[in-house]
PDB file of C-alpha atoms in Angstrom:
ATOM      1  CA  MET A 269       0.000   0.000   0.000  1.00  0.00           C
ATOM      2  CA  ASN A 270       1.100   3.578  -0.643  1.00  0.00           C
ATOM      3  CA  ILE A 271       1.067   6.072   2.254  1.00  0.00           C
ATOM      4  CA  LEU A 272      -2.428   7.362   1.439  1.00  0.00           C
ATOM      5  CA  GLU A 273      -3.858   3.846   1.457  1.00  0.00           C
ATOM      6  CA  LYS A 274      -2.088   3.138   4.758  1.00  0.00           C
ATOM      7  CA  ILE A 275      -3.583   6.270   6.332  1.00  0.00           C
ATOM      8  CA  ALA A 276      -7.060   5.403   5.020  1.00  0.00           C
ATOM      9  CA  GLU A 277      -6.810   1.841   6.373  1.00  0.00           C
ATOM     10  CA  LYS A 278      -5.646   3.084   9.772  1.00  0.00           C
ATOM     11  CA  THR A 279      -8.516   5.583   9.774  1.00  0.00           C
ATOM     12  CA  ARG A 280     -11.029   2.781   9.165  1.00  0.00           C
ATOM     13  CA  GLU A 281      -9.683   0.945  12.218  1.00  0.00           C
ATOM     14  CA  ARG A 282      -9.796   4.127  14.281  1.00  0.00           C
ATOM     15  CA  VAL A 283     -13.377   4.963  13.295  1.00  0.00           C
ATOM     16  CA  GLU A 284     -14.641   1.506  14.248  1.00  0.00           C
ATOM     17  CA  GLU A 285     -13.145   1.983  17.701  1.00  0.00           C
ATOM     18  CA  GLU A 286     -14.598   5.490  17.992  1.00  0.00           C
ATOM     19  CA  LYS A 287     -18.053   4.189  17.033  1.00  0.00           C
ATOM     20  CA  ARG A 288     -17.900   1.786  19.953  1.00  0.00           C
ATOM     21  CA  LYS A 289     -16.866   4.532  22.361  1.00  0.00           C
ATOM     22  CA  VAL A 290     -19.310   7.201  21.107  1.00  0.00           C
ATOM     23  CA  PRO A 291     -22.350   5.792  19.262  1.00  0.00           C
ATOM     24  CA  LEU A 292     -23.854   7.773  16.390  1.00  0.00           C
ATOM     25  CA  ASP A 293     -26.957   8.611  18.445  1.00  0.00           C
ATOM     26  CA  VAL A 294     -24.734  10.381  20.977  1.00  0.00           C
ATOM     27  CA  LEU A 295     -23.117  12.419  18.201  1.00  0.00           C
ATOM     28  CA  LYS A 296     -26.538  13.394  16.873  1.00  0.00           C
ATOM     29  CA  GLU A 297     -27.577  14.554  20.339  1.00  0.00           C
ATOM     30  CA  LYS A 298     -24.454  16.709  20.544  1.00  0.00           C
ATOM     31  CA  ILE A 299     -25.215  18.179  17.127  1.00  0.00           C
ATOM     32  CA  GLY A 300     -28.717  19.040  18.338  1.00  0.00           C
ATOM     33  CA  GLU A 301     -27.216  20.873  21.307  1.00  0.00           C
ATOM     34  CA  ARG A 302     -25.122  23.001  18.929  1.00  0.00           C
ATOM     35  CA  LYS A 303     -28.122  24.406  17.062  1.00  0.00           C
ATOM     36  CA  GLY A 304     -28.077  28.177  16.986  1.00  0.00           C
ATOM     37  CA  LYS A 305     -24.315  28.323  17.532  1.00  0.00           C
ATOM     38  CA  GLU A 306     -23.297  28.168  13.861  1.00  0.00           C
ATOM     39  CA  LEU A 307     -21.241  30.977  12.323  1.00  0.00           C
ATOM     40  CA  GLU A 308     -23.039  33.391  10.025  1.00  0.00           C
ATOM     41  CA  GLN A 309     -20.315  33.019   7.408  1.00  0.00           C
ATOM     42  CA  THR A 310     -19.950  29.587   5.854  1.00  0.00           C
ATOM     43  CA  PHE A 311     -16.666  28.104   4.674  1.00  0.00           C
ATOM     44  CA  LEU A 312     -17.814  28.559   1.064  1.00  0.00           C
ATOM     45  CA  LYS A 313     -18.601  32.237   1.558  1.00  0.00           C
ATOM     46  CA  ALA A 314     -15.346  32.803   3.415  1.00  0.00           C
ATOM     47  CA  LEU A 315     -13.347  31.608   0.403  1.00  0.00           C
ATOM     48  CA  ARG A 316     -15.163  34.046  -1.873  1.00  0.00           C
ATOM     49  CA  SER A 317     -13.260  37.018  -0.523  1.00  0.00           C
ATOM     50  CA  GLU A 318     -11.530  39.912  -2.252  1.00  0.00           C
ATOM     51  CA  GLY A 319      -8.130  38.894  -3.569  1.00  0.00           C
ATOM     52  CA  MET A 320      -6.607  35.583  -2.558  1.00  0.00           C
ATOM     53  CA  SER A 321      -8.291  33.767   0.330  1.00  0.00           C
ATOM     54  CA  TYR A 322      -6.059  32.010   2.846  1.00  0.00           C
ATOM     55  CA  ILE A 323      -6.904  28.770   4.636  1.00  0.00           C
ATOM     56  CA  CYS A 324      -4.271  28.593   7.362  1.00  0.00           C
ATOM     57  CA  GLU A 325      -3.451  25.201   8.779  1.00  0.00           C
ATOM     58  CA  VAL A 326      -2.887  24.147  12.369  1.00  0.00           C
ATOM     59  CA  LYS A 327      -0.628  21.130  12.000  1.00  0.00           C
ATOM     60  CA  LYS A 328       1.801  19.499  14.420  1.00  0.00           C
ATOM     61  CA  ALA A 329       3.390  16.889  12.133  1.00  0.00           C
ATOM     62  CA  SER A 330       3.138  15.169   8.764  1.00  0.00           C
ATOM     63  CA  PRO A 331       4.340  11.879   7.246  1.00  0.00           C
ATOM     64  CA  SER A 332       6.640  13.689   4.819  1.00  0.00           C
ATOM     65  CA  LYS A 333       8.160  16.246   7.229  1.00  0.00           C
ATOM     66  CA  GLY A 334       7.890  14.521  10.591  1.00  0.00           C
ATOM     67  CA  LEU A 335       7.420  16.743  13.640  1.00  0.00           C
ATOM     68  CA  ILE A 336       6.844  20.325  12.473  1.00  0.00           C
ATOM     69  CA  ALA A 337       5.852  22.053  15.720  1.00  0.00           C
ATOM     70  CA  PRO A 338       7.283  20.568  18.943  1.00  0.00           C
ATOM     71  CA  ASP A 339       5.777  23.539  20.788  1.00  0.00           C
ATOM     72  CA  PHE A 340       2.123  23.396  19.764  1.00  0.00           C
ATOM     73  CA  PRO A 341      -0.188  26.007  21.358  1.00  0.00           C
ATOM     74  CA  TYR A 342      -2.865  25.193  18.784  1.00  0.00           C
ATOM     75  CA  VAL A 343      -5.566  27.567  20.052  1.00  0.00           C
ATOM     76  CA  GLU A 344      -3.154  30.498  20.125  1.00  0.00           C
ATOM     77  CA  ILE A 345      -1.961  29.632  16.618  1.00  0.00           C
ATOM     78  CA  ALA A 346      -5.559  29.651  15.381  1.00  0.00           C
ATOM     79  CA  LYS A 347      -6.172  33.013  17.032  1.00  0.00           C
ATOM     80  CA  GLU A 348      -3.045  34.402  15.348  1.00  0.00           C
ATOM     81  CA  TYR A 349      -4.349  33.271  11.980  1.00  0.00           C
ATOM     82  CA  GLU A 350      -7.728  34.877  12.622  1.00  0.00           C
ATOM     83  CA  ALA A 351      -6.148  38.154  13.758  1.00  0.00           C
ATOM     84  CA  ALA A 352      -3.935  38.155  10.651  1.00  0.00           C
ATOM     85  CA  GLY A 353      -7.000  38.015   8.374  1.00  0.00           C
ATOM     86  CA  ALA A 354      -7.212  34.346   7.401  1.00  0.00           C
ATOM     87  CA  ALA A 355     -10.446  33.450   5.629  1.00  0.00           C
ATOM     88  CA  ALA A 356     -10.583  30.062   7.363  1.00  0.00           C
ATOM     89  CA  ILE A 357      -8.556  27.628   9.424  1.00  0.00           C
ATOM     90  CA  SER A 358      -7.685  24.018   8.646  1.00  0.00           C
ATOM     91  CA  CYS A 359      -7.182  21.751  11.661  1.00  0.00           C
ATOM     92  CA  LEU A 360      -5.593  18.304  11.429  1.00  0.00           C
ATOM     93  CA  THR A 361      -7.375  15.695  13.529  1.00  0.00           C
ATOM     94  CA  GLU A 362      -5.705  12.510  12.183  1.00  0.00           C
ATOM     95  CA  PRO A 363      -3.729  11.203  15.196  1.00  0.00           C
ATOM     96  CA  PHE A 364      -1.299   8.576  13.915  1.00  0.00           C
ATOM     97  CA  TYR A 365       0.470  10.184  10.970  1.00  0.00           C
ATOM     98  CA  PHE A 366      -0.193  13.897  11.659  1.00  0.00           C
ATOM     99  CA  GLN A 367      -0.374  13.850  15.487  1.00  0.00           C
ATOM    100  CA  GLY A 368      -3.761  15.581  15.311  1.00  0.00           C
ATOM    101  CA  ALA A 369      -6.639  15.299  17.752  1.00  0.00           C
ATOM    102  CA  ASP A 370     -10.360  15.957  17.792  1.00  0.00           C
ATOM    103  CA  ARG A 371      -9.936  18.180  20.847  1.00  0.00           C
ATOM    104  CA  TYR A 372      -7.755  20.545  18.810  1.00  0.00           C
ATOM    105  CA  LEU A 373     -10.659  21.100  16.424  1.00  0.00           C
ATOM    106  CA  GLU A 374     -13.272  21.434  19.159  1.00  0.00           C
ATOM    107  CA  GLU A 375     -11.253  23.952  21.161  1.00  0.00           C
ATOM    108  CA  ILE A 376     -10.300  25.990  18.097  1.00  0.00           C
ATOM    109  CA  THR A 377     -13.892  26.261  16.882  1.00  0.00           C
ATOM    110  CA  GLN A 378     -14.840  27.595  20.312  1.00  0.00           C
ATOM    111  CA  ALA A 379     -12.045  30.175  20.230  1.00  0.00           C
ATOM    112  CA  VAL A 380     -12.379  31.756  16.762  1.00  0.00           C
ATOM    113  CA  GLN A 381     -15.142  33.341  14.712  1.00  0.00           C
ATOM    114  CA  ILE A 382     -14.031  32.166  11.269  1.00  0.00           C
ATOM    115  CA  PRO A 383     -14.864  28.796   9.653  1.00  0.00           C
ATOM    116  CA  VAL A 384     -12.732  25.777  10.508  1.00  0.00           C
ATOM    117  CA  LEU A 385     -12.113  22.849   8.170  1.00  0.00           C
ATOM    118  CA  ARG A 386     -11.705  19.416   9.725  1.00  0.00           C
ATOM    119  CA  LYS A 387      -8.638  18.070   7.932  1.00  0.00           C
ATOM    120  CA  ASP A 388      -8.900  14.305   8.135  1.00  0.00           C
ATOM    121  CA  PHE A 389      -9.329  11.280   5.897  1.00  0.00           C
ATOM    122  CA  THR A 390     -13.109  10.941   5.725  1.00  0.00           C
ATOM    123  CA  ILE A 391     -13.988   7.315   4.952  1.00  0.00           C
ATOM    124  CA  ASP A 392     -17.271   6.885   6.824  1.00  0.00           C
ATOM    125  CA  ALA A 393     -20.485   8.874   7.325  1.00  0.00           C
ATOM    126  CA  TYR A 394     -19.779   8.703  11.061  1.00  0.00           C
ATOM    127  CA  MET A 395     -16.855  11.106  10.514  1.00  0.00           C
ATOM    128  CA  VAL A 396     -19.175  13.648   8.887  1.00  0.00           C
ATOM    129  CA  TYR A 397     -21.400  13.666  11.972  1.00  0.00           C
ATOM    130  CA  GLN A 398     -18.267  13.801  14.127  1.00  0.00           C
ATOM    131  CA  ALA A 399     -17.047  16.919  12.340  1.00  0.00           C
ATOM    132  CA  LYS A 400     -20.354  18.695  12.901  1.00  0.00           C
ATOM    133  CA  ALA A 401     -20.464  17.675  16.554  1.00  0.00           C
ATOM    134  CA  LEU A 402     -16.940  19.067  17.020  1.00  0.00           C
ATOM    135  CA  GLY A 403     -17.945  22.423  15.533  1.00  0.00           C
ATOM    136  CA  ALA A 404     -16.407  22.190  12.060  1.00  0.00           C
ATOM    137  CA  SER A 405     -17.736  24.342   9.229  1.00  0.00           C
ATOM    138  CA  ALA A 406     -16.308  22.060   6.539  1.00  0.00           C
ATOM    139  CA  ILE A 407     -14.832  18.627   5.908  1.00  0.00           C
ATOM    140  CA  LEU A 408     -12.242  17.250   3.514  1.00  0.00           C
ATOM    141  CA  LEU A 409     -13.209  14.598   0.951  1.00  0.00           C
ATOM    142  CA  ILE A 410     -10.300  13.023  -0.932  1.00  0.00           C
ATOM    143  CA  CYS A 411     -11.088  11.628  -4.374  1.00  0.00           C
ATOM    144  CA  ALA A 412      -8.205   9.153  -4.231  1.00  0.00           C
ATOM    145  CA  ILE A 413      -9.727   7.209  -1.324  1.00  0.00           C
ATOM    146  CA  LEU A 414     -13.450   7.564  -2.141  1.00  0.00           C
ATOM    147  CA  ASP A 415     -15.583   6.296  -5.003  1.00  0.00           C
ATOM    148  CA  ASN A 416     -18.143   8.518  -6.730  1.00  0.00           C
ATOM    149  CA  HIS A 417     -21.037   7.291  -4.600  1.00  0.00           C
ATOM    150  CA  GLU A 418     -19.125   8.092  -1.409  1.00  0.00           C
ATOM    151  CA  LEU A 419     -18.046  11.513  -2.698  1.00  0.00           C
ATOM    152  CA  ARG A 420     -21.625  12.504  -3.467  1.00  0.00           C
ATOM    153  CA  TYR A 421     -23.153  10.924  -0.353  1.00  0.00           C
ATOM    154  CA  TYR A 422     -20.687  12.447   2.124  1.00  0.00           C
ATOM    155  CA  ARG A 423     -20.886  15.874   0.440  1.00  0.00           C
ATOM    156  CA  GLU A 424     -24.683  15.859   0.484  1.00  0.00           C
ATOM    157  CA  LEU A 425     -24.713  14.686   4.100  1.00  0.00           C
ATOM    158  CA  CYS A 426     -22.307  17.396   5.204  1.00  0.00           C
ATOM    159  CA  GLU A 427     -24.348  20.064   3.395  1.00  0.00           C
ATOM    160  CA  ALA A 428     -27.545  18.738   5.015  1.00  0.00           C
ATOM    161  CA  LEU A 429     -25.796  19.209   8.373  1.00  0.00           C
ATOM    162  CA  GLY A 430     -24.916  22.804   7.487  1.00  0.00           C
ATOM    163  CA  MET A 431     -21.274  22.304   6.487  1.00  0.00           C
ATOM    164  CA  ASP A 432     -19.340  22.581   3.226  1.00  0.00           C
ATOM    165  CA  ALA A 433     -17.059  20.025   1.591  1.00  0.00           C
ATOM    166  CA  LEU A 434     -13.612  20.696   0.181  1.00  0.00           C
ATOM    167  CA  VAL A 435     -13.291  17.949  -2.433  1.00  0.00           C
ATOM    168  CA  GLU A 436      -9.625  17.231  -3.033  1.00  0.00           C
ATOM    169  CA  ALA A 437      -8.194  16.082  -6.363  1.00  0.00           C
ATOM    170  CA  HIS A 438      -4.702  15.623  -7.703  1.00  0.00           C
ATOM    171  CA  ASP A 439      -5.110  14.973 -11.424  1.00  0.00           C
ATOM    172  CA  GLU A 440      -7.476  15.543 -14.347  1.00  0.00           C
ATOM    173  CA  GLN A 441      -9.586  12.462 -13.698  1.00  0.00           C
ATOM    174  CA  GLU A 442     -10.095  13.352 -10.042  1.00  0.00           C
ATOM    175  CA  VAL A 443     -11.081  16.942 -10.850  1.00  0.00           C
ATOM    176  CA  GLU A 444     -13.637  15.567 -13.290  1.00  0.00           C
ATOM    177  CA  ARG A 445     -14.975  13.166 -10.639  1.00  0.00           C
ATOM    178  CA  ALA A 446     -15.229  15.990  -8.090  1.00  0.00           C
ATOM    179  CA  LEU A 447     -17.294  18.054 -10.512  1.00  0.00           C
ATOM    180  CA  GLN A 448     -19.458  15.108 -11.595  1.00  0.00           C
ATOM    181  CA  THR A 449     -20.391  14.416  -7.995  1.00  0.00           C
ATOM    182  CA  GLY A 450     -21.443  18.018  -7.377  1.00  0.00           C
ATOM    183  CA  ALA A 451     -18.467  19.640  -5.647  1.00  0.00           C
ATOM    184  CA  LYS A 452     -18.815  23.382  -5.046  1.00  0.00           C
ATOM    185  CA  ILE A 453     -15.255  23.682  -3.726  1.00  0.00           C
ATOM    186  CA  VAL A 454     -12.459  21.816  -5.501  1.00  0.00           C
ATOM    187  CA  GLY A 455      -9.040  21.647  -3.922  1.00  0.00           C
ATOM    188  CA  VAL A 456      -6.056  20.532  -5.941  1.00  0.00           C
ATOM    189  CA  ASN A 457      -3.321  19.013  -3.838  1.00  0.00           C
ATOM    190  CA  ASN A 458       0.030  19.870  -5.344  1.00  0.00           C
ATOM    191  CA  ARG A 459       1.469  17.004  -3.339  1.00  0.00           C
ATOM    192  CA  ASP A 460       0.834  13.554  -4.717  1.00  0.00           C
ATOM    193  CA  LEU A 461      -0.296  11.741  -1.561  1.00  0.00           C
ATOM    194  CA  ARG A 462       0.846   8.464  -3.067  1.00  0.00           C
ATOM    195  CA  THR A 463       4.471   9.582  -3.495  1.00  0.00           C
ATOM    196  CA  PHE A 464       4.583  12.941  -1.604  1.00  0.00           C
ATOM    197  CA  GLN A 465       6.191  14.685  -4.591  1.00  0.00           C
ATOM    198  CA  VAL A 466       5.151  18.367  -4.834  1.00  0.00           C
ATOM    199  CA  ASP A 467       4.540  20.598  -7.873  1.00  0.00           C
ATOM    200  CA  VAL A 468       2.697  23.925  -7.366  1.00  0.00           C
ATOM    201  CA  LYS A 469       2.117  24.149 -11.112  1.00  0.00           C
ATOM    202  CA  ASN A 470      -0.323  21.271 -10.738  1.00  0.00           C
ATOM    203  CA  SER A 471      -3.036  23.690  -9.595  1.00  0.00           C
ATOM    204  CA  ILE A 472      -2.442  26.011 -12.540  1.00  0.00           C
ATOM    205  CA  ARG A 473      -2.536  23.110 -14.972  1.00  0.00           C
ATOM    206  CA  LEU A 474      -5.874  21.854 -13.635  1.00  0.00           C
ATOM    207  CA  ARG A 475      -7.663  25.180 -13.002  1.00  0.00           C
ATOM    208  CA  SER A 476      -9.122  25.368 -16.510  1.00  0.00           C
ATOM    209  CA  LEU A 477     -10.981  22.079 -15.978  1.00  0.00           C
ATOM    210  CA  ALA A 478     -13.339  23.641 -13.419  1.00  0.00           C
ATOM    211  CA  PRO A 479     -15.957  26.312 -14.222  1.00  0.00           C
ATOM    212  CA  ARG A 480     -15.172  29.794 -12.883  1.00  0.00           C
ATOM    213  CA  GLU A 481     -18.048  29.647 -10.379  1.00  0.00           C
ATOM    214  CA  ILE A 482     -16.456  26.648  -8.666  1.00  0.00           C
ATOM    215  CA  VAL A 483     -14.283  27.815  -5.774  1.00  0.00           C
ATOM    216  CA  PHE A 484     -10.821  26.508  -6.600  1.00  0.00           C
ATOM    217  CA  VAL A 485      -8.235  25.922  -3.863  1.00  0.00           C
ATOM    218  CA  SER A 486      -4.530  25.205  -4.248  1.00  0.00           C
ATOM    219  CA  GLU A 487      -3.029  23.040  -1.503  1.00  0.00           C
ATOM    220  CA  SER A 488       0.540  22.179  -0.465  1.00  0.00           C
ATOM    221  CA  GLY A 489       3.961  23.464  -1.409  1.00  0.00           C
ATOM    222  CA  ILE A 490       3.062  27.164  -1.484  1.00  0.00           C
ATOM    223  CA  ARG A 491       5.969  29.081   0.021  1.00  0.00           C
ATOM    224  CA  THR A 492       6.434  32.500  -1.595  1.00  0.00           C
ATOM    225  CA  ALA A 493       4.571  35.617  -2.694  1.00  0.00           C
ATOM    226  CA  GLN A 494       5.539  34.650  -6.236  1.00  0.00           C
ATOM    227  CA  ASP A 495       3.690  31.353  -5.827  1.00  0.00           C
ATOM    228  CA  ILE A 496       0.595  33.240  -4.628  1.00  0.00           C
ATOM    229  CA  GLU A 497       0.805  35.788  -7.440  1.00  0.00           C
ATOM    230  CA  LYS A 498       1.097  33.110 -10.110  1.00  0.00           C
ATOM    231  CA  LEU A 499      -1.840  31.154  -8.690  1.00  0.00           C
ATOM    232  CA  TYR A 500      -4.008  34.274  -8.455  1.00  0.00           C
ATOM    233  CA  GLU A 501      -3.164  35.238 -12.040  1.00  0.00           C
ATOM    234  CA  ASN A 502      -4.505  31.827 -13.043  1.00  0.00           C
ATOM    235  CA  GLN A 503      -7.836  32.362 -11.231  1.00  0.00           C
ATOM    236  CA  VAL A 504      -7.130  30.246  -8.160  1.00  0.00           C
ATOM    237  CA  ASP A 505      -9.492  31.529  -5.451  1.00  0.00           C
ATOM    238  CA  ALA A 506      -7.821  30.278  -2.282  1.00  0.00           C
ATOM    239  CA  VAL A 507      -4.700  28.614  -0.942  1.00  0.00           C
ATOM    240  CA  LEU A 508      -4.289  26.173   1.923  1.00  0.00           C
ATOM    241  CA  ILE A 509      -0.948  26.727   3.644  1.00  0.00           C
ATOM    242  CA  GLY A 510       0.423  24.694   6.511  1.00  0.00           C
ATOM    243  CA  GLU A 511       4.125  24.068   6.975  1.00  0.00           C
ATOM    244  CA  THR A 512       5.283  27.500   5.766  1.00  0.00           C
ATOM    245  CA  LEU A 513       3.170  29.192   8.437  1.00  0.00           C
ATOM    246  CA  MET A 514       3.686  26.609  11.154  1.00  0.00           C
ATOM    247  CA  ARG A 515       7.457  27.059  10.959  1.00  0.00           C
ATOM    248  CA  SER A 516       7.204  30.866  11.150  1.00  0.00           C
ATOM    249  CA  PRO A 517       7.572  32.484  14.602  1.00  0.00           C
ATOM    250  CA  ASP A 518       5.521  35.488  13.393  1.00  0.00           C
ATOM    251  CA  LYS A 519       2.560  34.126  11.476  1.00  0.00           C
ATOM    252  CA  GLU A 520       0.994  37.513  10.757  1.00  0.00           C
ATOM    253  CA  ALA A 521       4.234  38.746   9.204  1.00  0.00           C
ATOM    254  CA  ALA A 522       4.534  35.503   7.211  1.00  0.00           C
ATOM    255  CA  LEU A 523       1.008  35.914   5.822  1.00  0.00           C
ATOM    256  CA  ARG A 524       1.641  39.551   4.953  1.00  0.00           C
ATOM    257  CA  GLU A 525       4.817  38.545   3.117  1.00  0.00           C
ATOM    258  CA  LEU A 526       2.965  35.811   1.201  1.00  0.00           C
ATOM    259  CA  ASN A 527       0.314  38.359   0.270  1.00  0.00           C
ATOM    260  CA  GLY A 528       2.877  40.639  -1.362  1.00  0.00           C
ATOM    261  CA  GLY A 529       3.368  42.755   1.726  1.00  0.00           C
ATOM    262  CA  LYS A 530      -0.342  43.590   1.973  1.00  0.00           C
ATOM    263  CA  ALA A 531      -2.668  42.879   4.871  1.00  0.00           C
ATOM    264  CA  LEU A 532      -5.247  40.157   4.210  1.00  0.00           C
ATOM    265  CA  ARG A 533      -8.829  41.215   3.484  1.00  0.00           C
ATOM    266  CA  ARG A 534     -12.090  39.315   3.853  1.00  0.00           C
ATOM    267  CA  THR A 535     -14.628  41.371   1.893  1.00  0.00           C
ATOM    268  CA  MET A 536     -17.086  39.596  -0.405  1.00  0.00           C
ATOM    269  CA  LYS A 537     -16.193  39.376  -4.082  1.00  0.00           C
ATOM    270  CA  LYS A 538     -18.581  41.329  -6.298  1.00  0.00           C
ATOM    271  CA  CYS A 539     -18.659  38.628  -8.969  1.00  0.00           C
ATOM    272  CA  TYR A 540     -20.477  36.165  -6.721  1.00  0.00           C
ATOM    273  CA  LYS A 541     -24.057  36.166  -5.551  1.00  0.00           C
ATOM    274  CA  GLU A 542     -24.822  35.602  -1.887  1.00  0.00           C
ATOM    275  CA  GLU A 543     -25.686  31.971  -1.217  1.00  0.00           C
TER     276      GLU A 543
END
């Protein structure tokens, strides 16, 4: 198995254990208790902001880079991102390969007023309910580990629960599958999760495959203002950045530098209609 398949298999084992500990009915009760506490701005709306939208990632480790943040004040990091003008936050909850935790997500969603994406390897409807119960505004769906039925079902379920889905692709076929199954937000991972090779040009190459009204996100390997400028010139709407920010002692300054020295803005784009 490649690394992505290994992570997916480990996630299946983990979810079966979590189902035994916290039955679905308990999750649904927790979701019911959260009613009325949702943010006014959805993840989808947050990415439709003036200029480039930034999804800033809270990540302790990764399979390719190992331990990224030995000192990991995750709530404070999330607050820094929000103060710096991030459109949204991505929080890793996968525990074995990324050293994430559900409590990171739950505590962050209680501490910030911008949408938070649950970054995990969704392979079961239970995880969609979990994300909502933890306070997430969005979930990640990865084409490489899901078939078309699963992509559509999990996306529709998450939207029925009041969340959005970032549907992640890596190549032409996966972008096509994301669109066929109704994705409103397509993320192109510049890192091949099978080999962990990175090419930022992958997003530019695939952007033309998606209609302009689809929110298009570039993920992984984005390190410089030149990367951002090139992506924006090619009509990429948002970027998901993790390691570059996590390794920076001054995250606001790092974001400003990535944004060409300009402060980040979160005003609605005129070319979109309100959802």
